[in-house]
PDB file of C-alpha atoms in Angstrom:
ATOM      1  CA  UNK Z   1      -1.411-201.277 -13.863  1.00 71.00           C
ATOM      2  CA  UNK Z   2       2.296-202.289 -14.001  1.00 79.00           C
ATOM      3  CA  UNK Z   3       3.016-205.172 -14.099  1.00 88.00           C
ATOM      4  CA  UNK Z   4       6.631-205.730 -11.122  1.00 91.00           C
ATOM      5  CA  UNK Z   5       8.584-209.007 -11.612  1.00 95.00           C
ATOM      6  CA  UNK Z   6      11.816-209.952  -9.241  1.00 97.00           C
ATOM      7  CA  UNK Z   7      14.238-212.822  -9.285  1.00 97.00           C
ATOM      8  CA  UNK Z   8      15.337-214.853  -8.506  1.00 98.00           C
ATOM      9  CA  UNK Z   9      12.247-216.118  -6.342  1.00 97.00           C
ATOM     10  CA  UNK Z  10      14.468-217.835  -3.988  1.00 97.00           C
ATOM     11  CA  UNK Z  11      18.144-217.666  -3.395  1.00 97.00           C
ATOM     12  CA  UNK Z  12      20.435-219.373  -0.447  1.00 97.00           C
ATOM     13  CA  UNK Z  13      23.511-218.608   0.105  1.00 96.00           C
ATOM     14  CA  UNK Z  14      26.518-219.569   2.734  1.00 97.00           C
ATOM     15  CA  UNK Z  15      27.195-216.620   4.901  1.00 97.00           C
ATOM     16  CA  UNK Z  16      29.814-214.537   3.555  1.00 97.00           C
ATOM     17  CA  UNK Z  17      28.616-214.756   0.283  1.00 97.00           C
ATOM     18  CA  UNK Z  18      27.267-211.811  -2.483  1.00 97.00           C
ATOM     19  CA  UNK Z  19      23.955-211.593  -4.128  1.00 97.00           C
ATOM     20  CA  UNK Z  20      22.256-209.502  -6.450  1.00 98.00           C
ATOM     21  CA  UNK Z  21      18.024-209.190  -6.919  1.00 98.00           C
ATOM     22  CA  UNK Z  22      16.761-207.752  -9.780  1.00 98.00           C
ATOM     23  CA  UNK Z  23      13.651-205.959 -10.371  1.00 96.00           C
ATOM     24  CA  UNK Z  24      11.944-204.963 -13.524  1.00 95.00           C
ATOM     25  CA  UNK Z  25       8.900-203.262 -14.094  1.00 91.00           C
ATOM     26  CA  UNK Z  26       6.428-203.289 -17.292  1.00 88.00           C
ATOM     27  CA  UNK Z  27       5.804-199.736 -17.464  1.00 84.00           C
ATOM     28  CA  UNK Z  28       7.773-196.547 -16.355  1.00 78.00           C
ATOM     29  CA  UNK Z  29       7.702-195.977 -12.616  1.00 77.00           C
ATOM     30  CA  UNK Z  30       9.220-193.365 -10.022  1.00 75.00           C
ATOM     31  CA  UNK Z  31       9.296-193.816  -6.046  1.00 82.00           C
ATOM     32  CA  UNK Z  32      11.006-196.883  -6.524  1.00 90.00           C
ATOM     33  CA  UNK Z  33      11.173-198.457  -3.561  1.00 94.00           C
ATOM     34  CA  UNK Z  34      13.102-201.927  -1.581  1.00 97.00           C
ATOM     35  CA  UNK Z  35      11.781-203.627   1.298  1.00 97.00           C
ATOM     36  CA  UNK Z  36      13.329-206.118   3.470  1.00 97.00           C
ATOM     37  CA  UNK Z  37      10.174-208.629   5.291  1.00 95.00           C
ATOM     38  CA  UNK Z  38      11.643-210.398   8.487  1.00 91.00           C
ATOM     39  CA  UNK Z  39      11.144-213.044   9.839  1.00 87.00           C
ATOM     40  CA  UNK Z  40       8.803-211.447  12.076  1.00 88.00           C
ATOM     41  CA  UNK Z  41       6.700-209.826   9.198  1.00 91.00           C
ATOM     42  CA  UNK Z  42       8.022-206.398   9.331  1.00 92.00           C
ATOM     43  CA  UNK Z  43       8.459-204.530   6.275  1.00 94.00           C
ATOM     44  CA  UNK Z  44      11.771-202.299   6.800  1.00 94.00           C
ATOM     45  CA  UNK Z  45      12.346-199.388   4.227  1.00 95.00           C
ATOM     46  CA  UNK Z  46      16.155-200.488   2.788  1.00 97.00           C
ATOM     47  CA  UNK Z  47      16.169-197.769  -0.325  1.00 96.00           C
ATOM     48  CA  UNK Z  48      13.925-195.302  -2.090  1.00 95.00           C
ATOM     49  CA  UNK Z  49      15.858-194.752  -5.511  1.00 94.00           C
ATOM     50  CA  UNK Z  50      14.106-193.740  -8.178  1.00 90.00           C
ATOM     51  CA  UNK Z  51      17.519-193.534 -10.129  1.00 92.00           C
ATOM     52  CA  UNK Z  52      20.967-193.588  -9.857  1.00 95.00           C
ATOM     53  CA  UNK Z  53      22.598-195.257  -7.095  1.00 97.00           C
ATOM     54  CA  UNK Z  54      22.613-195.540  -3.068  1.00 97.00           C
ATOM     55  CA  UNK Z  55      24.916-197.477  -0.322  1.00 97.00           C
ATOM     56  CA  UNK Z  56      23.887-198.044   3.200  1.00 96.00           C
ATOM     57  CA  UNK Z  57      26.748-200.123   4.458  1.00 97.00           C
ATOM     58  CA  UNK Z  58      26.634-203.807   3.029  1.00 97.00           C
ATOM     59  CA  UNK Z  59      23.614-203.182   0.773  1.00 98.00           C
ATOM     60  CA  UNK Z  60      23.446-200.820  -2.501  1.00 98.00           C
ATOM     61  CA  UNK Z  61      20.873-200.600  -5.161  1.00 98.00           C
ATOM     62  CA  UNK Z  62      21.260-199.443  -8.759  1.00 97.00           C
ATOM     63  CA  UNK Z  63      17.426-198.436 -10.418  1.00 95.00           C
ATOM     64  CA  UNK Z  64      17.744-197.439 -14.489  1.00 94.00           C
ATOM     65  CA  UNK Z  65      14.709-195.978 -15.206  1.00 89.00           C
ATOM     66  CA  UNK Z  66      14.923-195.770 -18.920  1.00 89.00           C
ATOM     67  CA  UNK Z  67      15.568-199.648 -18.979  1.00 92.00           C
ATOM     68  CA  UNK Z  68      12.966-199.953 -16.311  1.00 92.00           C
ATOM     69  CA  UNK Z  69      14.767-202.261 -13.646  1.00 94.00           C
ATOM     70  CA  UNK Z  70      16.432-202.182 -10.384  1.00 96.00           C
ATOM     71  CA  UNK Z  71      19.306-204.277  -8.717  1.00 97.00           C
ATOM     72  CA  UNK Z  72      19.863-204.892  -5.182  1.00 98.00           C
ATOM     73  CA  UNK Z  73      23.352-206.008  -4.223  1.00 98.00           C
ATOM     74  CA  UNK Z  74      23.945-207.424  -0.511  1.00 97.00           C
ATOM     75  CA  UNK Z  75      27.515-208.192   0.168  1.00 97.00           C
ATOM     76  CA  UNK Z  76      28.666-210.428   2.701  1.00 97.00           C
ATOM     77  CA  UNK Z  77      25.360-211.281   3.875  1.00 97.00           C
ATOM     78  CA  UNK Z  78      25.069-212.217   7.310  1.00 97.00           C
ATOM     79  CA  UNK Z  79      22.163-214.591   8.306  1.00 95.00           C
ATOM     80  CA  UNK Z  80      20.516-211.646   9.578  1.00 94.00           C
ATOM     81  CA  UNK Z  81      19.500-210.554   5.952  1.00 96.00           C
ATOM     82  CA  UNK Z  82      17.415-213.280   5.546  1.00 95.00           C
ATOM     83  CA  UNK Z  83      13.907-212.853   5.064  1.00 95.00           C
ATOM     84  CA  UNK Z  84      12.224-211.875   1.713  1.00 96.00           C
ATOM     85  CA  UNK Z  85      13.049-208.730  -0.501  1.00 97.00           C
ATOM     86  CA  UNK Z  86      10.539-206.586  -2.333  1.00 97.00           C
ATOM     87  CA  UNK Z  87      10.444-203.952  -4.850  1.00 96.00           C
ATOM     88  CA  UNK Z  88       7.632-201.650  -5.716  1.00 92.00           C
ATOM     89  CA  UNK Z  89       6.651-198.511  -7.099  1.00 86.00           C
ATOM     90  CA  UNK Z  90       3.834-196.478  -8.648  1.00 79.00           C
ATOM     91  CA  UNK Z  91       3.565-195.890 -12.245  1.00 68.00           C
ATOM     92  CA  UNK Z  92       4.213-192.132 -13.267  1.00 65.00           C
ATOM     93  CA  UNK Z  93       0.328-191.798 -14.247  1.00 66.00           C
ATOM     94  CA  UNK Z  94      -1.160-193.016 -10.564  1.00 68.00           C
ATOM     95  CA  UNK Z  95      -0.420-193.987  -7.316  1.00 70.00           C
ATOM     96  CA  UNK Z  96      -1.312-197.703  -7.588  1.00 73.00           C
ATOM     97  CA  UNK Z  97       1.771-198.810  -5.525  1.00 80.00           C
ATOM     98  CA  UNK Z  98       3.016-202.473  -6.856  1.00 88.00           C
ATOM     99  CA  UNK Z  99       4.290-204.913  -5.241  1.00 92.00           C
ATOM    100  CA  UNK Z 100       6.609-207.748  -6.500  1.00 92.00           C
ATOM    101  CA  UNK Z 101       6.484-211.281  -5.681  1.00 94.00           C
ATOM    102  CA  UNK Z 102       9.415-211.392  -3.602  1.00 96.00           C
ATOM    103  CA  UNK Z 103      12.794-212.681  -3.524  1.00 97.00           C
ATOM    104  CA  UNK Z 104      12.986-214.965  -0.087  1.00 96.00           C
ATOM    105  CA  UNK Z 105      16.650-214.917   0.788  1.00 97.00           C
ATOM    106  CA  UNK Z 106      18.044-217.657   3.443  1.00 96.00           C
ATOM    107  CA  UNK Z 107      21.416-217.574   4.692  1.00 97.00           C
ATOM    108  CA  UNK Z 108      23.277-220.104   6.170  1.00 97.00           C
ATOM    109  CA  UNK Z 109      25.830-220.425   9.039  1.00 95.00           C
TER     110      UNK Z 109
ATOM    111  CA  UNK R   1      10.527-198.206  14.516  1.00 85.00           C
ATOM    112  CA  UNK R   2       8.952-196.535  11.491  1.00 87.00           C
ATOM    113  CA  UNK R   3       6.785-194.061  13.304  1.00 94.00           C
ATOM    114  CA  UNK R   4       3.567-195.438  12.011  1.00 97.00           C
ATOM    115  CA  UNK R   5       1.644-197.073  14.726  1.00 98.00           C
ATOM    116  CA  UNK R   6      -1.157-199.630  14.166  1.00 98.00           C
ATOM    117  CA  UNK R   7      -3.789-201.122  16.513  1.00 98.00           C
ATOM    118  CA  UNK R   8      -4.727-203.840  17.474  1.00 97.00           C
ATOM    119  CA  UNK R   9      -1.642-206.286  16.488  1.00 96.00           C
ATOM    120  CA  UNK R  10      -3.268-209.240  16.241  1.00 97.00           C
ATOM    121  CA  UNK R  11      -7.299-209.662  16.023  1.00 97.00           C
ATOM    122  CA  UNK R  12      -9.872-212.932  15.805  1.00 98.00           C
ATOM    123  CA  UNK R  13     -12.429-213.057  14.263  1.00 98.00           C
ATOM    124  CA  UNK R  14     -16.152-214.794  13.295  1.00 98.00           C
ATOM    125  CA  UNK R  15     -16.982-215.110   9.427  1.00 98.00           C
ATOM    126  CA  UNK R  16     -19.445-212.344   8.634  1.00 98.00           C
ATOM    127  CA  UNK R  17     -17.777-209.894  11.554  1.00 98.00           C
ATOM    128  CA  UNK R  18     -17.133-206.855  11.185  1.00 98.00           C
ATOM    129  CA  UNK R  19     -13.861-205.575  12.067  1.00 98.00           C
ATOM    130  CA  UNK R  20     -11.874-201.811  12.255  1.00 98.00           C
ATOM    131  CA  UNK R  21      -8.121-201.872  11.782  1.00 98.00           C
ATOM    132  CA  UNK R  22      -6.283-198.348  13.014  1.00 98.00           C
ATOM    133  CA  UNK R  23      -3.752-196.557  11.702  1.00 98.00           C
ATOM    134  CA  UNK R  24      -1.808-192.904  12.704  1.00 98.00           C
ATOM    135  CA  UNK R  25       1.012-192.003  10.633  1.00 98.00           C
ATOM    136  CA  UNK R  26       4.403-190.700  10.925  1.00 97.00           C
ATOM    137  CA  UNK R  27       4.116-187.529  12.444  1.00 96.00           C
ATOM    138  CA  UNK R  28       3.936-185.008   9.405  1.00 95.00           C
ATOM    139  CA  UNK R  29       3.187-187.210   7.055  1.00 97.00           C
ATOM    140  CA  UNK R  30      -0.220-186.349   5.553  1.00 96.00           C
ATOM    141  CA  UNK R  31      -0.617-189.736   2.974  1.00 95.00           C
ATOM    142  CA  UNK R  32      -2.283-193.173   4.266  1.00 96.00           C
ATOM    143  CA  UNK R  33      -1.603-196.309   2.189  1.00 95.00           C
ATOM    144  CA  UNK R  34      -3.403-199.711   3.144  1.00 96.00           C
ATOM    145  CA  UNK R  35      -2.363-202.605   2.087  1.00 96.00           C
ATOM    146  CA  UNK R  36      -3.053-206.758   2.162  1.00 96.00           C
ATOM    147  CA  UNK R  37      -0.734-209.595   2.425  1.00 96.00           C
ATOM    148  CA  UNK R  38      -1.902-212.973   1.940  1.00 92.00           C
ATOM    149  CA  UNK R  39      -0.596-215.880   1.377  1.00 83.00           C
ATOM    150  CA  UNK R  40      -1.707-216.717  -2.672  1.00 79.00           C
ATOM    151  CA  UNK R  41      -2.098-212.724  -2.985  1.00 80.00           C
ATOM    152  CA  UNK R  42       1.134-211.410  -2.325  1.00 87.00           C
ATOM    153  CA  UNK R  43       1.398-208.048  -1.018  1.00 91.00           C
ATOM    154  CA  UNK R  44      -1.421-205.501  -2.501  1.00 92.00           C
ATOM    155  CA  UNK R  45      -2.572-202.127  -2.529  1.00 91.00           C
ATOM    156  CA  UNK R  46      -5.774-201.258  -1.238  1.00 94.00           C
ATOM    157  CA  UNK R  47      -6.384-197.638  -1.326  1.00 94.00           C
ATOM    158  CA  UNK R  48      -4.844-193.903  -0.547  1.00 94.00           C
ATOM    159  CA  UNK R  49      -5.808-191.264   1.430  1.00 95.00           C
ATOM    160  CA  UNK R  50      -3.985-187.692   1.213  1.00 95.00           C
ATOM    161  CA  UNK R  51      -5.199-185.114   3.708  1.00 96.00           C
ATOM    162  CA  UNK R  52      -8.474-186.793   4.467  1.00 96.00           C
ATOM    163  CA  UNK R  53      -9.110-187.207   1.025  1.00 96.00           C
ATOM    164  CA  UNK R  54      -9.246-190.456  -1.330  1.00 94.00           C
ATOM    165  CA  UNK R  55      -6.376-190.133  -4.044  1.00 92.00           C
ATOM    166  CA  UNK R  56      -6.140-193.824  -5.102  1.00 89.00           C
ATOM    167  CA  UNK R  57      -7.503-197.427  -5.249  1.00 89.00           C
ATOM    168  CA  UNK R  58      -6.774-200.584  -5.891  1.00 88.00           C
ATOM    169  CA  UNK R  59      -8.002-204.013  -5.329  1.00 82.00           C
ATOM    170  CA  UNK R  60      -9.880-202.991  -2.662  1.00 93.00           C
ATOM    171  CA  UNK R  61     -13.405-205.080  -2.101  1.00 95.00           C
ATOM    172  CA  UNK R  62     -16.655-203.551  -2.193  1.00 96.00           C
ATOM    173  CA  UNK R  63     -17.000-205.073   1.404  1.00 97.00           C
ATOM    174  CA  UNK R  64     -14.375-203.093   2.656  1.00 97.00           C
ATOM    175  CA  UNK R  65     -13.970-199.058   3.316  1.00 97.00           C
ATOM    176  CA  UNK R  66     -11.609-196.716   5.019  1.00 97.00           C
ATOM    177  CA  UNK R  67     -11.716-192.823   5.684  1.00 97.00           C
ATOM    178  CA  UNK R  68      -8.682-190.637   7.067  1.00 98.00           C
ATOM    179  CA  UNK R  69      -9.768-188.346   9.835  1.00 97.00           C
ATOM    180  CA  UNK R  70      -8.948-184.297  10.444  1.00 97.00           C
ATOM    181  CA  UNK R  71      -5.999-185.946  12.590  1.00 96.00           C
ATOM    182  CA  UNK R  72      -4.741-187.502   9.906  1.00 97.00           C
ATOM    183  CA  UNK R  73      -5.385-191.320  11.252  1.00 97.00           C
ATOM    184  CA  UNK R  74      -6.819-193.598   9.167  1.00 98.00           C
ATOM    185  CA  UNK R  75      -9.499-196.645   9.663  1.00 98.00           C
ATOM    186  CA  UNK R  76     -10.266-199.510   7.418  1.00 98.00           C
ATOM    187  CA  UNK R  77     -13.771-201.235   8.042  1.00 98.00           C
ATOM    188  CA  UNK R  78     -13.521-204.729   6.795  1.00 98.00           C
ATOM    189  CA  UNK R  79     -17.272-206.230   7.123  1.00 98.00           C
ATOM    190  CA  UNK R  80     -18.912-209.725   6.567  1.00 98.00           C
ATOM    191  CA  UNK R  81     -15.470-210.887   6.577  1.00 98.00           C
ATOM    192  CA  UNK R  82     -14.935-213.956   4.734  1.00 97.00           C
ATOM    193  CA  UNK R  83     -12.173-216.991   5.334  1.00 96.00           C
ATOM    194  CA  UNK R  84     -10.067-215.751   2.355  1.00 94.00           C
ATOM    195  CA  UNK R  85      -9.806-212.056   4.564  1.00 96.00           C
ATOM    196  CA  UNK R  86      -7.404-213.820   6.766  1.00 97.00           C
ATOM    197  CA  UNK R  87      -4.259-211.764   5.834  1.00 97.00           C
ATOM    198  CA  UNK R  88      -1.616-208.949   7.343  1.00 97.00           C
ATOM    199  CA  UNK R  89      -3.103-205.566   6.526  1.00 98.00           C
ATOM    200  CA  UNK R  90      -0.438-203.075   6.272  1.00 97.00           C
ATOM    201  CA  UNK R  91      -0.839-199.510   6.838  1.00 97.00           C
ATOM    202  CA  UNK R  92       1.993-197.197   5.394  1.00 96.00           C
ATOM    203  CA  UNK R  93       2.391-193.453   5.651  1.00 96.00           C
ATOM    204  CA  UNK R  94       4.122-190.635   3.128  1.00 94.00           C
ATOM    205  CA  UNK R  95       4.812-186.515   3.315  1.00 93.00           C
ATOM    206  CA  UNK R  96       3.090-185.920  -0.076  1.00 88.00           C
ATOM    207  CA  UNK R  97       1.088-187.877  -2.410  1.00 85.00           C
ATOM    208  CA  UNK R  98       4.050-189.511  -4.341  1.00 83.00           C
ATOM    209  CA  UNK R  99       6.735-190.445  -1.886  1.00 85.00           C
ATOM    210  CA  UNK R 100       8.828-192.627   0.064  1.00 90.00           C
ATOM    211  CA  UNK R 101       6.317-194.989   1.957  1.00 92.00           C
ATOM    212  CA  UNK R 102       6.736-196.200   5.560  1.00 94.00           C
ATOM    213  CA  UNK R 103       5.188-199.075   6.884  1.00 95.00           C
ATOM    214  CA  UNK R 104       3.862-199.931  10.457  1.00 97.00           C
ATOM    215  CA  UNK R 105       4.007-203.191  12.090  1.00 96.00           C
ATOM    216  CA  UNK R 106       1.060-204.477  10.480  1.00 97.00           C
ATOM    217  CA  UNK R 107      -2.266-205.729  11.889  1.00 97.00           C
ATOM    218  CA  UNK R 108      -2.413-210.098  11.519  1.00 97.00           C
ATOM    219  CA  UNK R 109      -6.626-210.910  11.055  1.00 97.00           C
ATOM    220  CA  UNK R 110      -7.727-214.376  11.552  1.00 97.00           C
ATOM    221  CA  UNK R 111     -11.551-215.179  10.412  1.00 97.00           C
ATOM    222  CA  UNK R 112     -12.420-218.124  11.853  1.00 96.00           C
TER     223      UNK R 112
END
């Protein structure tokens, strides 16, 4: 199966601040998908890109599939967007939906 | 609120229980992803059902089954449950077999 790596694996920032999370994959993928984990454990749907590019207010994501990564950007995070951020997708040949690692985010006051 | 519902929320447990975790999808949505979080694991995929029928699997133990029903819900049978099942078991739901996946609240199991 693919193999899904993000980073940083943990990131803090002062609220206000930008960020950007990367994901690459090891093998072509489609459904690519972000997640955002609270603090409560939910797993919230943030973008389904497969390529291209998408904006939902303060967050945007950028997936080139012929390079085989993704970026997350979250401007002027607010200590609400903390939690951890994952990417995942299938590979084009199966379903086998991968998981990354994580990026945990924590933003300060 | 995703739409997918699971039951119970939290559940307790023996070592070598057996234990069913329930999951009904987004209304419409015909494909039934389970998955585990653990703590050294990460998050992983278990298995796939589409329409009442398997379509994928993945580390899934032997000890463990699930089966989606005419109504579309979905069980997964964890038995002689072991420390190392203590996790968050995930159930996520999709129109078709390849699609955007939403996730339910999540079902926490403790085995004692």
């Amino acid at each position: 199966g693919i193999q899904v790596e993000q980073s940083p694996p943990d990131l803090i920032l002062q609220e206000g601040a930008n960020s950007t999370l990367r994901c690459n994959f090891s093998d072509s993928v489609n459904n690519l998908q972000w997640f955002h984990q609270n603090p409560w454990g939910q797993l919230i749907n943030l973008f389904y890109i497969p390529s291209g590019t998408k904006q939902n207010g303060r967050l945007s994501a950028t997936t080139v599939a012929t390079e085989r990564y993704s970026l997350l950007y979250i401007s002027s995070s607010q200590t609400t967007d903390s939690g951890v951020y994952f990417c995942a997708g299938p590979s084009y040949n199966n379903n086998d939906m991968r998981f990354g690692a994580g990026t945990r985010l924590t933003v300060k006051p | 609120d995703s739409g997918v519902t699971q039951t119970p929320k939290h559940l307790i447990t023996a070592t070598g229980q057996r234990v069913t975790l329930r999951c009904s999808p987004r209304s419409g949505d015909l494909s039934v992803y389970w998955y585990q979080q653990s703590l050294d694991q990460g998050l992983q995929f278990l298995i796939q059902y589409y329409n009442g029928e398997e379509r994928a699997k993945g580390n899934i133990l032997e000890r463990f089954s699930a089966q989606q029903f005419p109504d579309l819900h979905s069980e997964l049978n964890l038995s002689s449950l072991e420390l190392g099942d203590s996790a968050l078991y995930f159930c996520a739901s999709s129109v078709r077999v390849k699609g955007e996946q939403f996730f339910g609240p999540g079902t926490r199991l403790t085995v004692l």
